[in-house]
Tab-separated table of C-alpha atoms (C1' of nucleotides) in Angstrom:
chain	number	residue	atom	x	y	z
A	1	UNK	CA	-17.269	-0.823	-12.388
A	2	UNK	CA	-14.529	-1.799	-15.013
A	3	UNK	CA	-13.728	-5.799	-15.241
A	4	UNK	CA	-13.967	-7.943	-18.141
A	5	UNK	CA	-17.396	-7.950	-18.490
A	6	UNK	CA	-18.095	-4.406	-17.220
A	7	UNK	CA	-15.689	-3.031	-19.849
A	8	UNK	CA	-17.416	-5.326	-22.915
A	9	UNK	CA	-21.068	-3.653	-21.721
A	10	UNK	CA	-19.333	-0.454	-21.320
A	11	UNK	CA	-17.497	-0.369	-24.351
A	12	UNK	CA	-21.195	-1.416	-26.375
A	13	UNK	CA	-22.206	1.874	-24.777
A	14	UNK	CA	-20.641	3.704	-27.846
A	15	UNK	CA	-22.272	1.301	-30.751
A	16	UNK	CA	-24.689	3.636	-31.524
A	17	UNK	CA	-21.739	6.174	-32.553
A	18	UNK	CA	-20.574	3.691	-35.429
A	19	UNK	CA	-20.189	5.035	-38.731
A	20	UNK	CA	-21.154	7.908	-37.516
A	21	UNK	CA	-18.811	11.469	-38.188
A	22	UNK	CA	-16.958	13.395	-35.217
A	23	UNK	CA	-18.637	16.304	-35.508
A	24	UNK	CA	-16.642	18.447	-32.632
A	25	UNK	CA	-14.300	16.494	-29.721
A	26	UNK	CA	-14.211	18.187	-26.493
A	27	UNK	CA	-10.969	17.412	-24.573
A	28	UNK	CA	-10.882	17.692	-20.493
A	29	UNK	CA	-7.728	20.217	-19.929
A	30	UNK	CA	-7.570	18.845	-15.998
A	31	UNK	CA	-7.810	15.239	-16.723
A	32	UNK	CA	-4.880	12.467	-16.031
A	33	UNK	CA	-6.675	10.518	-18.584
A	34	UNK	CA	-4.448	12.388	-21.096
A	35	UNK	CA	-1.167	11.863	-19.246
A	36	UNK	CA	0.239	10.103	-22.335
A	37	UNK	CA	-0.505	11.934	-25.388
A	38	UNK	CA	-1.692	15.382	-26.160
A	39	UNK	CA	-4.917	17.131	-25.771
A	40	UNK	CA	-4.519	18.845	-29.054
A	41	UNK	CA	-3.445	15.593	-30.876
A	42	UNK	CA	-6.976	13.921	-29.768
A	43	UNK	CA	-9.120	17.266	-31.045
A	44	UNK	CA	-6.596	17.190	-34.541
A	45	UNK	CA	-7.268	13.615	-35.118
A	46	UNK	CA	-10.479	12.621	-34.086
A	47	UNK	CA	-12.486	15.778	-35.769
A	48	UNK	CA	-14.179	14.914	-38.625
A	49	UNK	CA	-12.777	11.473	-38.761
A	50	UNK	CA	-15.725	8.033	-38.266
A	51	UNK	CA	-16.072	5.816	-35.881
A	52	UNK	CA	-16.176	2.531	-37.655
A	53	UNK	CA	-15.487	-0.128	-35.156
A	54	UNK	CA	-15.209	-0.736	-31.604
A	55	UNK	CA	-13.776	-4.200	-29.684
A	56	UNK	CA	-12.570	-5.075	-26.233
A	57	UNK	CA	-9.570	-7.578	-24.940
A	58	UNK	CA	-9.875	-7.755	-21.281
A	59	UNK	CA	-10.133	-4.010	-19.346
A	60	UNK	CA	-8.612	-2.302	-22.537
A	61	UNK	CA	-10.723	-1.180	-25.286
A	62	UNK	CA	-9.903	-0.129	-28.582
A	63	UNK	CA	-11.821	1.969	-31.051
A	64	UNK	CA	-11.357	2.305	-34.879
A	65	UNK	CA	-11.754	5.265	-36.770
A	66	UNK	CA	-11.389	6.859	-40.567
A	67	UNK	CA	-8.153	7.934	-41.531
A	68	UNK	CA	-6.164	4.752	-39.702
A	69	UNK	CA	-6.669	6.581	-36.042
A	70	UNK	CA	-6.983	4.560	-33.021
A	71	UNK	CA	-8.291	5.266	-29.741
A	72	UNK	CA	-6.795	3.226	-26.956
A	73	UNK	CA	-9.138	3.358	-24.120
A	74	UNK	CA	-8.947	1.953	-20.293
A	75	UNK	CA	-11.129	2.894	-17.806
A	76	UNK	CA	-9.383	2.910	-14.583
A	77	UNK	CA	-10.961	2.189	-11.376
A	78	UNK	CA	-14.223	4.744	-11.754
A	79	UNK	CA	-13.921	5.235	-15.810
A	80	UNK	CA	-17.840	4.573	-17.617
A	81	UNK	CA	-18.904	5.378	-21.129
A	82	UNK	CA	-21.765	6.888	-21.966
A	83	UNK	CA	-24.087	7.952	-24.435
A	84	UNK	CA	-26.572	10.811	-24.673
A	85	UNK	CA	-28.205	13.451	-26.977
A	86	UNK	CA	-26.431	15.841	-29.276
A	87	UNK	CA	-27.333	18.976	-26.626
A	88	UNK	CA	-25.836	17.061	-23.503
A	89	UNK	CA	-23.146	19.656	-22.028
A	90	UNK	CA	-20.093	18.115	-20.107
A	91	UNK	CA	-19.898	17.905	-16.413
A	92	UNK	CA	-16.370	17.932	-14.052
A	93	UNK	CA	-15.601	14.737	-14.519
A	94	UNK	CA	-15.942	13.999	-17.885
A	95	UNK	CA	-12.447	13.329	-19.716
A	96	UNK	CA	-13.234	13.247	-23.494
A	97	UNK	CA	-16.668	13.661	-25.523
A	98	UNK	CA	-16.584	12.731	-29.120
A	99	UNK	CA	-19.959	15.130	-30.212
A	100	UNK	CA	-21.757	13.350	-33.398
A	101	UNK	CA	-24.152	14.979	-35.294
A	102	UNK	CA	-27.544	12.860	-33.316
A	103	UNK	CA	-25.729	11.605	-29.990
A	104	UNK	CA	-22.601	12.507	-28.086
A	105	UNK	CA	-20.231	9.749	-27.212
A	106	UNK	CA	-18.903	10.380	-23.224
A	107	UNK	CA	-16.231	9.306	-21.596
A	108	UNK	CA	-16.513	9.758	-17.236
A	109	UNK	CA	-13.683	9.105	-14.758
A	110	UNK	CA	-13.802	11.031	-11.559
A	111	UNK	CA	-10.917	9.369	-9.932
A	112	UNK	CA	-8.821	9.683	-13.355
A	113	UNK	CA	-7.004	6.496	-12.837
A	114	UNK	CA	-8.117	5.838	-16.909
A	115	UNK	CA	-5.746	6.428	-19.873
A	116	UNK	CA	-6.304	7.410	-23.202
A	117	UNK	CA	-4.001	6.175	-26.562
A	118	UNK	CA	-3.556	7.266	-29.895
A	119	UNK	CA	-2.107	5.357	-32.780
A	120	UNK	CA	-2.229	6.239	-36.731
A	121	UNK	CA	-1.908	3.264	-39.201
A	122	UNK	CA	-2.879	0.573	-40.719
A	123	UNK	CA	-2.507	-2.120	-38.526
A	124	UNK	CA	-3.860	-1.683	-34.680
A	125	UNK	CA	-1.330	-0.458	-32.617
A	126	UNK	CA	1.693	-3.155	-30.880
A	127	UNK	CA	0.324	-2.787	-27.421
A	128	UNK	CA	-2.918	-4.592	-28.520
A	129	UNK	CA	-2.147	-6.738	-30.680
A	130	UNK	CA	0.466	-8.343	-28.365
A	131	UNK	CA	-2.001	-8.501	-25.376
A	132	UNK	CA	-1.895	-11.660	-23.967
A	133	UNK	CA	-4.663	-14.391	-24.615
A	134	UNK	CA	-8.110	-13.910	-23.296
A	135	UNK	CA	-9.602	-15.718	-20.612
A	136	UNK	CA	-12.022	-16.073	-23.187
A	137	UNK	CA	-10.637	-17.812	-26.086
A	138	UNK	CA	-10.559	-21.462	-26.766
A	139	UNK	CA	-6.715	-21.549	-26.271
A	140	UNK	CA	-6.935	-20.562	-23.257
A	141	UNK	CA	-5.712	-23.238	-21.208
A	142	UNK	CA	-4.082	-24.553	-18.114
A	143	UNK	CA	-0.581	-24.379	-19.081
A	144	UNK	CA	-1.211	-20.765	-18.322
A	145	UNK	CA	-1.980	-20.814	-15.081
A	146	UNK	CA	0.477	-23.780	-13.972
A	147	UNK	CA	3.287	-21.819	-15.813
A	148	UNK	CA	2.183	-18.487	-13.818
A	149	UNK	CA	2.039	-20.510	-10.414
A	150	UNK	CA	5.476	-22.122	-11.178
A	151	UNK	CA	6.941	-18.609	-11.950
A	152	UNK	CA	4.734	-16.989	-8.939
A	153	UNK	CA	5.359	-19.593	-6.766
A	154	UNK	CA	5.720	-16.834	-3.696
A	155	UNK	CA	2.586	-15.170	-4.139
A	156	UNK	CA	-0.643	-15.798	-2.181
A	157	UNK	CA	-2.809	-17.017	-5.378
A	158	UNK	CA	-5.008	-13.749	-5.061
A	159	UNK	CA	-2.732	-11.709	-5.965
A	160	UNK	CA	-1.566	-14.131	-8.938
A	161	UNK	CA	-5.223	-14.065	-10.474
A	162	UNK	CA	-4.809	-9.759	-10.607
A	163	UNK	CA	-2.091	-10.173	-12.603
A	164	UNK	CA	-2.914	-9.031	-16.041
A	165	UNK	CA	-0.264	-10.946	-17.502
A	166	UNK	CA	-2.180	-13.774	-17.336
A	167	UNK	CA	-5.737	-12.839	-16.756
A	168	UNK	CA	-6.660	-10.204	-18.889
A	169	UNK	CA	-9.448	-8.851	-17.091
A	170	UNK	CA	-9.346	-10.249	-14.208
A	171	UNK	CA	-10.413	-7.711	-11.359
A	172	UNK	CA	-10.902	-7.636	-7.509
A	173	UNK	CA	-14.583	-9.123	-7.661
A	174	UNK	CA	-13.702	-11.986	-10.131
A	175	UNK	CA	-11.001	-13.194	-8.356
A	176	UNK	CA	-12.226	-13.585	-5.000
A	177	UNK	CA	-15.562	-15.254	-6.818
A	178	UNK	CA	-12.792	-17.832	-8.325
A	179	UNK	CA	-11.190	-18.613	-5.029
A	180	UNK	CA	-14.259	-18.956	-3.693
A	181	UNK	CA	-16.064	-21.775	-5.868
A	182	UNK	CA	-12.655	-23.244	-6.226
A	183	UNK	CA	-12.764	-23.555	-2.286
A	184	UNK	CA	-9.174	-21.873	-2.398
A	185	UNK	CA	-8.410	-19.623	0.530
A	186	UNK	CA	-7.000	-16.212	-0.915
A	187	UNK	CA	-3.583	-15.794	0.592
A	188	UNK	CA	-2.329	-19.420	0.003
A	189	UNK	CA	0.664	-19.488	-1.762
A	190	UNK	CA	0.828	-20.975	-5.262
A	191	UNK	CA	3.240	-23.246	-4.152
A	192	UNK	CA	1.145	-24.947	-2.123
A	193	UNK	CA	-1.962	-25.636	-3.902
A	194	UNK	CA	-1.633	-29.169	-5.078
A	195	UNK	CA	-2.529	-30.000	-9.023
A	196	UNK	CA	-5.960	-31.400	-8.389
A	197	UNK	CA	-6.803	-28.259	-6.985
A	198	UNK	CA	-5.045	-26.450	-9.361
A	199	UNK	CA	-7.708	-28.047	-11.964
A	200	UNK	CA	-10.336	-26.829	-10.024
A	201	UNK	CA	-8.719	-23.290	-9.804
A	202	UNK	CA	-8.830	-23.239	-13.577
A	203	UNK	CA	-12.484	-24.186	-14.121
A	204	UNK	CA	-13.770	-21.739	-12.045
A	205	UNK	CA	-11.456	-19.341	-13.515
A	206	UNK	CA	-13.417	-20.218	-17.158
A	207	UNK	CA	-16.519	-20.573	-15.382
A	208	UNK	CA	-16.969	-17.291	-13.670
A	209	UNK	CA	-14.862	-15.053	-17.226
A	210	UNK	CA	-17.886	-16.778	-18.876
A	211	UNK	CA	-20.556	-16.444	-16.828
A	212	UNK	CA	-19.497	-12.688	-16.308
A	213	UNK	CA	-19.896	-12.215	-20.111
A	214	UNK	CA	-23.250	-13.753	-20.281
A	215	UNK	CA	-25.112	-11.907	-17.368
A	216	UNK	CA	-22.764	-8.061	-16.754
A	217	UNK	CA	-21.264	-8.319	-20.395
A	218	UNK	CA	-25.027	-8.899	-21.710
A	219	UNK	CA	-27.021	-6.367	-19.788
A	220	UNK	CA	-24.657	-4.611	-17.544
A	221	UNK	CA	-26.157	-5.316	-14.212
A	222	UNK	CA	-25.080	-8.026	-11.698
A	223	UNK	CA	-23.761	-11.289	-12.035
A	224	UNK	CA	-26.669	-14.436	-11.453
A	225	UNK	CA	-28.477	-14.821	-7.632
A	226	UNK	CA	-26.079	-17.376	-5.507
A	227	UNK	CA	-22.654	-15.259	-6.760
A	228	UNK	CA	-20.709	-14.146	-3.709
A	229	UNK	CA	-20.622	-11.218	-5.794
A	230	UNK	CA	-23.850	-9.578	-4.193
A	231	UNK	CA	-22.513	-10.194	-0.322
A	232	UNK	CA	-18.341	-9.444	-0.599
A	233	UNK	CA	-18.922	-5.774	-0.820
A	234	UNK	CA	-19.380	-4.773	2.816
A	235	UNK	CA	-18.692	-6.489	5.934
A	236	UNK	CA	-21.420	-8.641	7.489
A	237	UNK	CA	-21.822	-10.590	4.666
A	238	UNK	CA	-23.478	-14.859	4.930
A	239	UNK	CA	-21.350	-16.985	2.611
A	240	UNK	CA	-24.183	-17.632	0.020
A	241	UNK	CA	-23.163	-21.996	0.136
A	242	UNK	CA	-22.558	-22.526	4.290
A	243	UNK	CA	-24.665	-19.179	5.179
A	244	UNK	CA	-21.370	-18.440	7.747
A	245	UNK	CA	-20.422	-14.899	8.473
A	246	UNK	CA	-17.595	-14.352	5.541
A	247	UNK	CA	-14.211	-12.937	6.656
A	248	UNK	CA	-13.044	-8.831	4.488
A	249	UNK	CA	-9.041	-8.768	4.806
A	250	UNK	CA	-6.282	-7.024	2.862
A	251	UNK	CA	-4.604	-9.365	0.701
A	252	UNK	CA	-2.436	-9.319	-1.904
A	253	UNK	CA	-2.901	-5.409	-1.925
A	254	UNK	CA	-6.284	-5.913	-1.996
A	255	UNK	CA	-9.439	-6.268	0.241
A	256	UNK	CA	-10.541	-9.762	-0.217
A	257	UNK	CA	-13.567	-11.279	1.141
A	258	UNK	CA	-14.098	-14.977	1.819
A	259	UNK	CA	-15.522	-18.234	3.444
A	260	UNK	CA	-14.172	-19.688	6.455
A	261	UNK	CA	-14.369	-23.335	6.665
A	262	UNK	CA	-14.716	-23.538	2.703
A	263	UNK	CA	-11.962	-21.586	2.203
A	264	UNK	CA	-8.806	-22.338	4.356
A	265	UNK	CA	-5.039	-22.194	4.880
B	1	DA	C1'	-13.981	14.154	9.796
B	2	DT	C1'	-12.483	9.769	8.521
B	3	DA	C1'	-12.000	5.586	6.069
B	4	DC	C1'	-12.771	3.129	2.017
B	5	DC	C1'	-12.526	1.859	-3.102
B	6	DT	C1'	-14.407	-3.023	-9.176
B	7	DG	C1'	-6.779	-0.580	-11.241
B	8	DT	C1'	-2.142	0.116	-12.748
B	9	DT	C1'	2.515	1.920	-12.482
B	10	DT	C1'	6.630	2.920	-10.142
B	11	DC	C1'	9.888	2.370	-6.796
B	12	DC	C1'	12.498	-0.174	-3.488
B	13	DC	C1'	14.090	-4.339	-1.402
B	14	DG	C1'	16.350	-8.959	-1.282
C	1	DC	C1'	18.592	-9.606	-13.909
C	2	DC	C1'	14.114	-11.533	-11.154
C	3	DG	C1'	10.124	-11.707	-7.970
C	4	DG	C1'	7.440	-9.540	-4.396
C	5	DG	C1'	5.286	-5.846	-1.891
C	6	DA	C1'	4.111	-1.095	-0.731
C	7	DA	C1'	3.137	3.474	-2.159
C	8	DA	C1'	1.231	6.668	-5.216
C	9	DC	C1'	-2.118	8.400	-8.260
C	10	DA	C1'	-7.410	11.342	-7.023
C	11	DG	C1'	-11.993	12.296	-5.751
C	12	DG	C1'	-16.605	10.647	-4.580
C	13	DT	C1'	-19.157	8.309	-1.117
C	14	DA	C1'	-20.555	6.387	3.359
DNA sequence: ATACCTGTTTCCCG
DNA sequence: CCGGGAAACAGGTA
């Protein structure tokens, strides 16, 4: 279940593992998770080298080890991580297990939609460090998301919040949990939401990154009673605020579920 | 059997 | 060159 705060619990999943040896890696020889490097080059350069630090920016995830080797890591629509004891043996759909001498460090994707990075030196690799800024961070501000609405002024705003130019980490839940306290119906076009509600767009946008990270990113279960996140996943849903039947439509690429009456065009 | 899916990349169009 | 949208990737689950 990989958003922002999914991928930060997911990514803790592995803490256990730090400063702790690769014993033996074990490599999945069917898995698209390896589409951009080699199998061999992960077994070369991860055995025998230690784990020493892990950290998160949005869906990606990033692990440090001895010897200046990275580990780029995103999950993909089905990726998890897991840990478990040093006699666990792999299943299908597990991609890569790093095996440590007490635990064994899992990475799952059934639908294989993850990727996997490498990178040797010093510094972490380019495609990290230029990420763009967090949701997160203080800096974070509302320049960005005027400046992506005047670019994106086309777009129906749903499919402006996916964009990971802008919101690292925003994913399909998130953003119709935005729209939805922002009382912004999902296919209006940027260009038409006026700068008032724009303001309001960009509070909830803080709001829900935040209160993701303090509930999910904490303890890996569900967001706090009243999110529309426990009644968007099937149809026949009650808007949690009006208690109205809520509306599940393709937009933006996506299915998006929302409130009619609090939300409209 | 059939439809659906918490993500990203690539390709095609205007 | 750009912005926008659809298709493709793949397999488990309902």
């Amino acid at each position: 279940m990989p958003e922002l705060a999914e991928v930060a619990y997911a990514c803790r999943q592995w803490n256990p593992g730090i400063g702790k040896f690769v014993k033996e890696v074990y490599t999945n020889p069917n898995s698209r998770v390896f589409r951009d490097l080699s199998r061999e080059q992960v077994m070369s350069e991860l055995s025998g080298a230690k784990l020493t630090s892990s950290a998160t920016h949005g869906k990606q995830m990033l692990f440090k080890f001895s010897g200046n080797r990275w580990l780029g890591l995103h999950l993909g629509m089905t990726g998890s991580l897991h840990i478990e004891n040093s006699s666990y043996k792999h299943c299908k759909q597990d991609a890569l297990i790093l095996l440590q001498s007490k635990q064994t460090l899992i990475f799952r994707d059934p639908r294989q939609f993850g990727r996997l990075r490498l990178h040797t030196g010093k510094e972490a690799p380019s495609w990290w460090s230029e990420l763009p800024l967090s949701m997160l961070d203080s800096e974070f501000q509302s320049e960005i998301l005027d400046d992506a609405m005047k670019r994106h002024s086309k777009r129906p705003v749903k499919a402006l919040l996916l964009d990971q130019r802008y919101f690292q980490g925003m994913g399909n839940w998130m953003a119709d949990e935005v729209l939805w306290r922002a009382h912004i119906h999902p296919a209006q076009r940027c260009a038409g939401i006026s700068s008032a509600v724009r303001k309001k767009l960009f509070t909830q946008i803080k709001f829900v990154a935040n209160g993701a990270m303090n509930s999910v990113g904490k303890h890996g279960g569900d967001p706090p009673k009243g999110w529309l996140f426990h009644v968007r996943w099937k149809n026949g849903g009650f808007c949690p605020k009006t208690n109205v039947p809520l509306i599940r439509e393709e937009i933006g690429g996506r299915t998006s579920c929302w409130s009619p009456g609090l939300q409209k065009l």
